[in-house]
XYZ file of C-alpha atoms in Angstrom:
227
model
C 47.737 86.620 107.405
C 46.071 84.251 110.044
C 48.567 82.663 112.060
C 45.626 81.081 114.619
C 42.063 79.666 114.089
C 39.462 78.509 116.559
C 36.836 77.487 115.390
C 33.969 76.502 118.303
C 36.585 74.776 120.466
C 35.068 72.929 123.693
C 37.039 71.267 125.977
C 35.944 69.047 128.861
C 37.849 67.320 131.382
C 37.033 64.266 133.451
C 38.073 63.268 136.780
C 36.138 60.597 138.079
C 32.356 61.212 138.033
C 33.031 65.060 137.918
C 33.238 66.846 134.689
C 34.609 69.905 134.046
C 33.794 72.334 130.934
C 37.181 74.775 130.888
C 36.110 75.778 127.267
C 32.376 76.317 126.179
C 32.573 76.762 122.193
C 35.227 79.580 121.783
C 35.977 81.283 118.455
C 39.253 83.032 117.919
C 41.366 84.292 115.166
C 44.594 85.829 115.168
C 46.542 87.810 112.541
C 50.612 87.336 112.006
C 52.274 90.015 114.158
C 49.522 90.399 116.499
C 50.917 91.417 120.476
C 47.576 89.191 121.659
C 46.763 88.925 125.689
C 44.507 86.388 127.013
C 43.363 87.459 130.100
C 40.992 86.497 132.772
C 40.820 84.717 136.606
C 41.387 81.244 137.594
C 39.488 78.786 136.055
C 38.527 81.132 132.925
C 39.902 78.914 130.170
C 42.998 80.976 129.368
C 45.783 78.595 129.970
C 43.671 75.688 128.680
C 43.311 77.705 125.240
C 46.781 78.585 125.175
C 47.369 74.990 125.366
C 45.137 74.362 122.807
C 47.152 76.738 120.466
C 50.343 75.674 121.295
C 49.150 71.641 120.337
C 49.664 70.639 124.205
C 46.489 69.369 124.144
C 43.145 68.482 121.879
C 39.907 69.740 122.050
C 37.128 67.723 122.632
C 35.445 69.333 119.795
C 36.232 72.391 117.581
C 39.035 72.529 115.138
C 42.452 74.499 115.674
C 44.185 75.961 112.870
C 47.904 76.869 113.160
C 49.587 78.569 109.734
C 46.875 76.842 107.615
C 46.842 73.605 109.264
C 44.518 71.852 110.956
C 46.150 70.356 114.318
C 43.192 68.269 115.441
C 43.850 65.733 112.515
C 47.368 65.448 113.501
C 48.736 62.547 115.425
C 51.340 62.935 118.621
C 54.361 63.019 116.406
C 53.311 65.489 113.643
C 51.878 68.136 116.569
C 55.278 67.582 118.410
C 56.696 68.671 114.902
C 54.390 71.764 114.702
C 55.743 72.595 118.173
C 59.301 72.280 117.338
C 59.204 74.107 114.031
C 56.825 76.786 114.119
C 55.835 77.130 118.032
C 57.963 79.289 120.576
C 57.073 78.651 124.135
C 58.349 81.051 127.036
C 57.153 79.430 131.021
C 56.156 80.555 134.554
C 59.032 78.837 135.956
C 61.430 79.710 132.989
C 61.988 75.694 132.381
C 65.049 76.006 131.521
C 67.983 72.967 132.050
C 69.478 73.348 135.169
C 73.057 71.701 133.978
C 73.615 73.985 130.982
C 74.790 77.092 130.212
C 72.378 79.980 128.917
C 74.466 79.407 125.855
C 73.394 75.751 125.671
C 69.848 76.538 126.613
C 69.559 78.663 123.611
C 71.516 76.078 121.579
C 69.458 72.868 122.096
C 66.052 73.871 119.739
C 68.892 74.457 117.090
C 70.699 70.868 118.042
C 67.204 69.386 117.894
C 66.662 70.340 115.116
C 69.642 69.574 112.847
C 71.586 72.834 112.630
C 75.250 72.774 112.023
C 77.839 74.120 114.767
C 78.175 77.451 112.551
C 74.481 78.521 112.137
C 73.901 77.354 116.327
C 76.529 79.570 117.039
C 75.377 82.615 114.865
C 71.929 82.382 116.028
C 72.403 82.011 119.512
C 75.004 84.598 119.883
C 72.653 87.000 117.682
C 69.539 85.836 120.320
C 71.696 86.415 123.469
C 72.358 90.041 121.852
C 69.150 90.342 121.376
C 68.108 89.585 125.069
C 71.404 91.417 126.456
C 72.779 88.412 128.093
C 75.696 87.989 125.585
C 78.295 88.441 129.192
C 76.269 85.720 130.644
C 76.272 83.386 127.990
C 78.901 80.688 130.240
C 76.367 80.540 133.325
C 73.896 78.164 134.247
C 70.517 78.983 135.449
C 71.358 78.967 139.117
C 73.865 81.564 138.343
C 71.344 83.807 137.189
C 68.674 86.036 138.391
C 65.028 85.361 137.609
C 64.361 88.037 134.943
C 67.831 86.371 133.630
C 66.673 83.177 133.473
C 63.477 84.500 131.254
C 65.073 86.446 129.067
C 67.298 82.884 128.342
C 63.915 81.338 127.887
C 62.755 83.694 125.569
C 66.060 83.698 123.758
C 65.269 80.035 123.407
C 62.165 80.473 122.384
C 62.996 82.271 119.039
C 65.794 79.764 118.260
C 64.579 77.609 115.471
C 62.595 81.421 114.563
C 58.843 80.294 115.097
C 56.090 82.392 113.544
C 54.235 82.223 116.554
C 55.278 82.620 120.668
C 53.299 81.513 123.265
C 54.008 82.934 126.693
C 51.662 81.503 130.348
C 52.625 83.979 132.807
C 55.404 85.563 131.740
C 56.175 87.667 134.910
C 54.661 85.613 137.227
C 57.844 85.174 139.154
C 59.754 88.405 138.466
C 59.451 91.808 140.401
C 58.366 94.925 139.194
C 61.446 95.953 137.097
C 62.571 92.682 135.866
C 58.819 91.852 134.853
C 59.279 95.642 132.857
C 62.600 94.739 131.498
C 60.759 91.009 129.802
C 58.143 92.486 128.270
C 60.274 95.197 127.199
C 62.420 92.722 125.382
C 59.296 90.771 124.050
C 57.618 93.596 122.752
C 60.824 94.939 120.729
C 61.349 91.566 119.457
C 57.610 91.755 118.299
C 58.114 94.829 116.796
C 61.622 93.761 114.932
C 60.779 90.442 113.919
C 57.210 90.281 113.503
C 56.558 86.984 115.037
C 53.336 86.752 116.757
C 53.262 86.910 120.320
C 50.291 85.504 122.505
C 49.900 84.957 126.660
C 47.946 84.412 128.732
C 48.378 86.665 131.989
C 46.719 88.152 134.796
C 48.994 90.629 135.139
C 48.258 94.250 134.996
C 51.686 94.962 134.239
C 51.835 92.608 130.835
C 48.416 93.475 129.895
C 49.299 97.417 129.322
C 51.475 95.920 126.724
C 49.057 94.262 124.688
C 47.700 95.317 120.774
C 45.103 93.278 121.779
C 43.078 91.731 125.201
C 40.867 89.012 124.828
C 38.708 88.632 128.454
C 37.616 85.314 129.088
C 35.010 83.953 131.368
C 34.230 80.313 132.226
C 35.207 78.906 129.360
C 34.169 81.865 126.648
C 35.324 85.087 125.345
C 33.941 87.801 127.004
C 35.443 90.477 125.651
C 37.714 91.295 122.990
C 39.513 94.725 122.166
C 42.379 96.228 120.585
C 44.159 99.425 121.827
């Protein structure tokens, strides 16, 4: 089953009198349960299409299609619906909320979205499990380490369970064996689950993880191969 569709997606941005094309016309599909790396150096398009995906931003022409539905004819509200129902996102900086526990992290998707006490506290207990952080579930962000903090994030990301997880840098501020030990985690929870996992990465480390690599170059696939 498709989870993604692009479908000749441009995107240009304007500051001032300079224009800048970070997407040229790229065409992408994505199957349910893919493990899907966007790759590629600065400037490439890769975050900017992850955005696109993940209905942070519009294209300036092209459609996007997310579970059958096309997001470019949605207004502010309904895309901030697709994000909160069917959209997992997992940051660079972890983004998590400094003044609650990882518990509470985990929790506020499922408080967001209307959950009663019970099913918050069965889900996020089963998601802190999942992420082995169930002993850390009383601490707040600054009283965990940086691969700690992600695997919260990612926890939090699978809260209200999205079919689809969007990860921008992953690792970008984790060392060698916490960076192993989060895509670890993320790939198991692929496996398990079979929610479709897609970031965008430069990192040699997440790439070797991937089903799936799709290269870009200013602003259009390159390359695209599956291990």
């Amino acid at each position: 089953m498709e989870v993604v569709k692009i479908e000749n997606v441009t995107r240009v941005y304007q500051i001032g009198k300079l224009e800048t094309q970070a997407l040229r016309g790229v065409n992408l599909s994505i199957e349910s349960g893919e493990f899907t790396a966007l790759v590629g150096p600065s400037g490439s398009g890769k975050t900017t299409l992850l955005q696109m995906i993940g209905c942070l931003d519009q294209p300036t022409s092209g459609r996007v299609i997310i579970g059958g539905k096309d997001v470019t004819k949605l207004n502010r509200n309904q895309r901030a619906d697709m994000r909160r129902g069917t959209i997992g996102f997992i940051f660079q900086f972890f983004a998590l909320i400094p003044t609650l526990t990882a518990y509470e992290n985990v929790e506020m998707p499922l408080l967001l979205n209307g959950h009663s006490p019970k099913e918050r506290q069965e889900r996020v207990m089963e998601l802190l499990k999942a992420v082995d952080l169930t002993d850390r579930a009383n601490n707040r962000p600054d009283q965990l380490s940086g691969g700690q903090q992600q695997r919260v994030a990612i926890a939090r990301a699978l809260a209200s369970k999205p079919t689809l997880i969007l990860a921008d840098e992953p690792t970008a501020n984790l060392d060698t064996t916490n960076g192993k030990q989060v895509m670890d985690i993320m790939k198991k929870l692929n496996k398990e689950t079979g929610v479709t996992f897609v970031f965008a990465t430069h990192d040699p480390r997440v790439i070797s993880y991937a089903s799936r690599v799709v290269t870009l170059q200013d602003g259009l696939i390159e390359k695209d191969s599956s291990s």
